[in-house]
Coordinates of C-alpha atoms in Angstrom, one line a residue:
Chain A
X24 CA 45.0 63.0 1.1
X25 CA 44.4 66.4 0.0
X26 CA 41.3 68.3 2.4
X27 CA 38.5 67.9 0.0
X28 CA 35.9 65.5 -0.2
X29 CA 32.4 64.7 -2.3
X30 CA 29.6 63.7 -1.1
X31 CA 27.7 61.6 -1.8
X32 CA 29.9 59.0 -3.8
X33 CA 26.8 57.9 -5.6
X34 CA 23.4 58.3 -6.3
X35 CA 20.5 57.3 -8.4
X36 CA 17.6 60.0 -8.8
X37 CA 14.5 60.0 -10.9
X38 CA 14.3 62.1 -13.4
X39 CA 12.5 65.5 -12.4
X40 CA 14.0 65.6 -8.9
X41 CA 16.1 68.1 -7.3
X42 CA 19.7 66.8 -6.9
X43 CA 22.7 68.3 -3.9
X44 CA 26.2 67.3 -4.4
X45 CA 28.2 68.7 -2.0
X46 CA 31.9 69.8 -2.2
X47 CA 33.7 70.4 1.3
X48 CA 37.3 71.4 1.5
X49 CA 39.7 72.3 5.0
X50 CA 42.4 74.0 2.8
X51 CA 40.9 77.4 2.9
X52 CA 41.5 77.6 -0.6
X53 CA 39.3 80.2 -2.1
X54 CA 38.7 79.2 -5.6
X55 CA 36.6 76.1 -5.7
X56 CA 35.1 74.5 -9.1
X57 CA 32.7 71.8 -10.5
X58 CA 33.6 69.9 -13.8
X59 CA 31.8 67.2 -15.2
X60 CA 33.0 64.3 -17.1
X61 CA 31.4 62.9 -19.8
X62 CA 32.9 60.0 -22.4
X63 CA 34.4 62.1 -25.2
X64 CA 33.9 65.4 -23.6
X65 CA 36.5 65.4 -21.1
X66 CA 36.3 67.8 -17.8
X67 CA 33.9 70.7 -18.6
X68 CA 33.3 73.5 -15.9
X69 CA 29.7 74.0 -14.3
X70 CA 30.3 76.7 -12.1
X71 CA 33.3 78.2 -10.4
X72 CA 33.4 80.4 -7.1
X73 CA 35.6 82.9 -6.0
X74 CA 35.0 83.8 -2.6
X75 CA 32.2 83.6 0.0
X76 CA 29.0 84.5 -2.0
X77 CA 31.0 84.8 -5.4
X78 CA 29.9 82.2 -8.2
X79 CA 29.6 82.4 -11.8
X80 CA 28.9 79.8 -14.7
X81 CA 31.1 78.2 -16.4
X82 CA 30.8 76.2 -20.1
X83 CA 28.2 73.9 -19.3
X84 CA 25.6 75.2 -16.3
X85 CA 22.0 75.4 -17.7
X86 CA 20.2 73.3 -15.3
X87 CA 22.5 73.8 -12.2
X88 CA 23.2 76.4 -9.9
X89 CA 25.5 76.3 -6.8
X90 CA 26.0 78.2 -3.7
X91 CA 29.0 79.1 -1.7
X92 CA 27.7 79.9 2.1
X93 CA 30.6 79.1 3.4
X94 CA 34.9 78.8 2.7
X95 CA 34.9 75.1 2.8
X96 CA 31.4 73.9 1.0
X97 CA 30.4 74.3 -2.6
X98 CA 27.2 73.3 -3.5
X99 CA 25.8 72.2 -6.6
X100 CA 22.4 71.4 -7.2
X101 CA 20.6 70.2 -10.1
X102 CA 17.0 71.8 -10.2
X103 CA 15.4 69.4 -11.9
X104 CA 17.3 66.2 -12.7
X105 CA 17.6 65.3 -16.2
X106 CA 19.0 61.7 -18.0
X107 CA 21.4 64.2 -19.7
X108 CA 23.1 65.6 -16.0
X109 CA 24.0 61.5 -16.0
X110 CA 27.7 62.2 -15.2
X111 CA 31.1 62.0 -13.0
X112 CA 30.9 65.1 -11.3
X113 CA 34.2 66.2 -9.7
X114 CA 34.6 69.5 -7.3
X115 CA 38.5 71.1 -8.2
X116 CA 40.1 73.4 -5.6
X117 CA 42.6 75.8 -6.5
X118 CA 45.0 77.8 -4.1
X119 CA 45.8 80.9 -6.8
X120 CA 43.8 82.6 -9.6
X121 CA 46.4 81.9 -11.8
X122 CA 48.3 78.8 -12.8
X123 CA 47.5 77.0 -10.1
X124 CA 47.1 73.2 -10.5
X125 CA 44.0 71.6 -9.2
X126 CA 43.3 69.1 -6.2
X127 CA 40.6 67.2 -7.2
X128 CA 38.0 65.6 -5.1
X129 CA 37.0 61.8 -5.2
X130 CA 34.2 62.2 -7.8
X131 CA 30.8 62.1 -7.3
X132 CA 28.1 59.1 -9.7
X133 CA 25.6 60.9 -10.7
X134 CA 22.8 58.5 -12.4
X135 CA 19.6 59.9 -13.7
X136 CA 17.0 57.4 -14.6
Chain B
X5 CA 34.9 78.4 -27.4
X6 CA 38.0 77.3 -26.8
X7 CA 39.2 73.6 -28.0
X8 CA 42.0 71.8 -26.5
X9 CA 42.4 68.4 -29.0
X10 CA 43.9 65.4 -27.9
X11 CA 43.9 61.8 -29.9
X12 CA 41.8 58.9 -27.4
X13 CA 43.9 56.8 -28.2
X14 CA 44.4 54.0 -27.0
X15 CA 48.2 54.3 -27.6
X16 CA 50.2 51.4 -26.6
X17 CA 53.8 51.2 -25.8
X18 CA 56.1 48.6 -24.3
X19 CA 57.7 48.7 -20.9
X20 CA 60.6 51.0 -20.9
X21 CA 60.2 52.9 -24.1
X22 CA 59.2 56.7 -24.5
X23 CA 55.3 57.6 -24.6
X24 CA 54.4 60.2 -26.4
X25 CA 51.0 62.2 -25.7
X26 CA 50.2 65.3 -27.7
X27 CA 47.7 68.2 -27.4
X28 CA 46.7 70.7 -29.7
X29 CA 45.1 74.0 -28.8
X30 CA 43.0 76.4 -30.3
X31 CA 43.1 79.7 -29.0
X32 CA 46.5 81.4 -29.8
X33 CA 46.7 83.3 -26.6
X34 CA 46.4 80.2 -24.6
X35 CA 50.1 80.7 -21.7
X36 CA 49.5 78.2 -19.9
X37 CA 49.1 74.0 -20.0
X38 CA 49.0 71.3 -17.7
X39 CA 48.7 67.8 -18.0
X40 CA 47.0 65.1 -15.7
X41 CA 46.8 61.8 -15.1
X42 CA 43.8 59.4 -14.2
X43 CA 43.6 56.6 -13.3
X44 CA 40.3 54.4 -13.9
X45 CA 37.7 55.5 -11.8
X46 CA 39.6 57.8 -9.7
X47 CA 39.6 62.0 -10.1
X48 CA 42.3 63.7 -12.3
X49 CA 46.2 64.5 -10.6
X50 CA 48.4 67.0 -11.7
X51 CA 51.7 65.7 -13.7
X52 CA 53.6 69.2 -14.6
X53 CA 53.2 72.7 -15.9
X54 CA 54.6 74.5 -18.7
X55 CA 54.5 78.1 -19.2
X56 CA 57.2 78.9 -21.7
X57 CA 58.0 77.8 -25.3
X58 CA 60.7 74.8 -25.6
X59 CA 61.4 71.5 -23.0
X60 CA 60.3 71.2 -19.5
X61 CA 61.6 68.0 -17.5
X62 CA 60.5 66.3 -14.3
X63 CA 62.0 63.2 -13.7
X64 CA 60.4 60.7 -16.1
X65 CA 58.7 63.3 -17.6
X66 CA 58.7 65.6 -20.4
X67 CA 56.5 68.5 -21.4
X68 CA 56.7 70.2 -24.7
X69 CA 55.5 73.7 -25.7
X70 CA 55.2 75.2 -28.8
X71 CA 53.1 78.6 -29.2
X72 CA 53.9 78.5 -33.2
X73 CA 52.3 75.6 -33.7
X74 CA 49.7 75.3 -31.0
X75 CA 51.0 72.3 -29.6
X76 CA 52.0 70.9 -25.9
X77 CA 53.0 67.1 -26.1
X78 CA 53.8 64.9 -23.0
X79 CA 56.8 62.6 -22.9
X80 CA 57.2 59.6 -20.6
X81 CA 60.6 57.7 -20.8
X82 CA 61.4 54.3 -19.3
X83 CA 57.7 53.5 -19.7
X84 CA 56.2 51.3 -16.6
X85 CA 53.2 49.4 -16.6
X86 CA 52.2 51.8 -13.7
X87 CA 51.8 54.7 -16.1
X88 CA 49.0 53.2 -17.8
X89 CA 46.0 55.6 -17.2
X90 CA 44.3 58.6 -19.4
X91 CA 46.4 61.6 -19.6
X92 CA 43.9 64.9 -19.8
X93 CA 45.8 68.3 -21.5
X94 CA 44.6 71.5 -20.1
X95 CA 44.8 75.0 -21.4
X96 CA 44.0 78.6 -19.6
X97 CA 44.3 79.6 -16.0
X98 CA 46.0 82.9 -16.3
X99 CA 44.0 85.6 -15.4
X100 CA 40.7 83.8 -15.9
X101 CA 39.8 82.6 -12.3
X102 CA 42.0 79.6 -13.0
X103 CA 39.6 78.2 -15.1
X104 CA 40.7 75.5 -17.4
X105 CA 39.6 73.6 -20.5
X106 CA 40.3 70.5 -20.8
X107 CA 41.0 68.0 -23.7
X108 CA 39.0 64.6 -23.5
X109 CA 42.4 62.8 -22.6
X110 CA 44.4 59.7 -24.2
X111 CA 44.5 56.5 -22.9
X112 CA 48.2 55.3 -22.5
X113 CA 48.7 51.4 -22.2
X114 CA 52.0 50.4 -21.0
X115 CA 52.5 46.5 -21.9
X116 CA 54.9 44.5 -20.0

C-alpha cells in the first residue's frame, strides 16, 4: 500500500468538542490535502498544504483549520464539532503541483452527535 | 465556483458490454481531468488522465475529451462484474496547487 495512513478510522464526538484527524505520509510528497465526502457532494477540499508551515483553505473550511509541523503529518482539527462536519474525511497526497494524481488515504468516520 | 456534473446513476450494464460514464465541466479553461474509482467504503483510486482533446486508451479503458463541448466521458469495454463501484470525474490541477474538483461520481453496476 501507498505510505499514507488516517487516523483514527472512526470516531463519535459530541457536538461542541474539539476534533484531530491526523494524516501521516512516508512518501515525502510535499503537497498533502483534506477532502470530505458528503452523499451528493462528492470530494470537496478543506485545506491543502504545500510545504512545511504552508496551508491555505480550500472550498469548504469554515470550522477547521489544520497544521503542517512536519513533511509527513497533516492535521486537521475541527474547533468545535458540529452535526454538519458529520462526514468521510479522506487526506490526498500529491507528488507534483501539477497533474499529479492522488494517493488517497483509508478515510477517516467522522460522526457528530 | 467551479462545477464538474456527473449523472448518479445508478447505470447498469451487462457483463462484457461497453460502460459509458460522462462528465461535464463548467469552467472553460479547465486542461486537465481524471477519473477515479471507488469502491464501497474504501478511498478514491486513480483510473487515467487526459490532457488533450480526442481518445485516450488504457487497456479496458477509454477517456474522452472534448474542450468544445465541455465534456470528458469514461468508457469501459468488456464490462466485469469487478468494475462495479462509483466513478468520481475531476477537473483542475494545473497550476493551482494540484487542487481538484470533483464531480459527485456515478455508480456503475455491472450484472452478470
Amino acid at each position: 500500500d501507498a505510505g499514507i495512513t488516517q487516523s483514527p478510522r472512526h470516531k463519535v464526538t459530541e457536538t461542541g468538542t474539539p476534533v484531530t484527524l491526523r494524516c501521516h505520509q512516508t512518501e515525502n510528497h510535499r503537497y498533502m490535502y483534506w477532502y470530505r465526502q458528503d452523499p451528493g457532494h462528492g470530494l470537496r477540499l478543506i485545506h491543502y498544504s504545500y510545504g512545511v508551515k504552508d496551508t491555505d483553505k480550500g472550498e469548504v473550511s469554515d470550522g477547521y483549520s489544520v497544521s503542517r509541523s512536519k513533511t509527513e503529518d497533516f492535521l486537521l482539527t475541527l474547533e468545535s464539532a458540529t452535526s454538519s462536519q458529520t462526514s468521510v474525511y479522506f487526506c490526498a497526497i500529491s507528488e507534483s503541483d501539477r497533474d499529479y494524481g492522488y494517493t488517497f488515504g483509508s478515510g477517516t468516520r467522522l460522526t457528530v452527535v | 465556483q467551479k462545477e464538474v456534473e456527473q449523472n448518479s446513476g445508478p447505470l447498469s450494464v451487462p457483463e462484457g458490454a461497453i460502460a459509458s460514464l460522462n462528465c461535464t465541466y463548467s469552467d472553460r479553461g479547465s486542461q486537465s481531468f481524471f477519473w477515479y474509482r471507488q469502491y464501497s467504503g474504501k478511498s478514491p483510486e486513480l483510473i487515467m488522465f487526459i490532457y488533450s482533446n480526442g481518445d485516450k486508451e488504457d487497456g479496458r479503458f477509454t477517456a474522452q475529451l472534448n474542450k468544445a463541448s465541455q465534456y470528458v466521458s469514461l468508457l469501459i469495454r468488456d464490462s466485469q462484474p469487478s468494475d462495479s463501484a462509483t466513478y468520481l470525474c475531476a477537473e483542475g490541477g494545473l497550476y493551482n496547487f494540484n487542487k481538484f474538483y470533483f464531480g459527485s461520481g456515478t455508480k456503475l453496476n455491472v450484472k452478470p
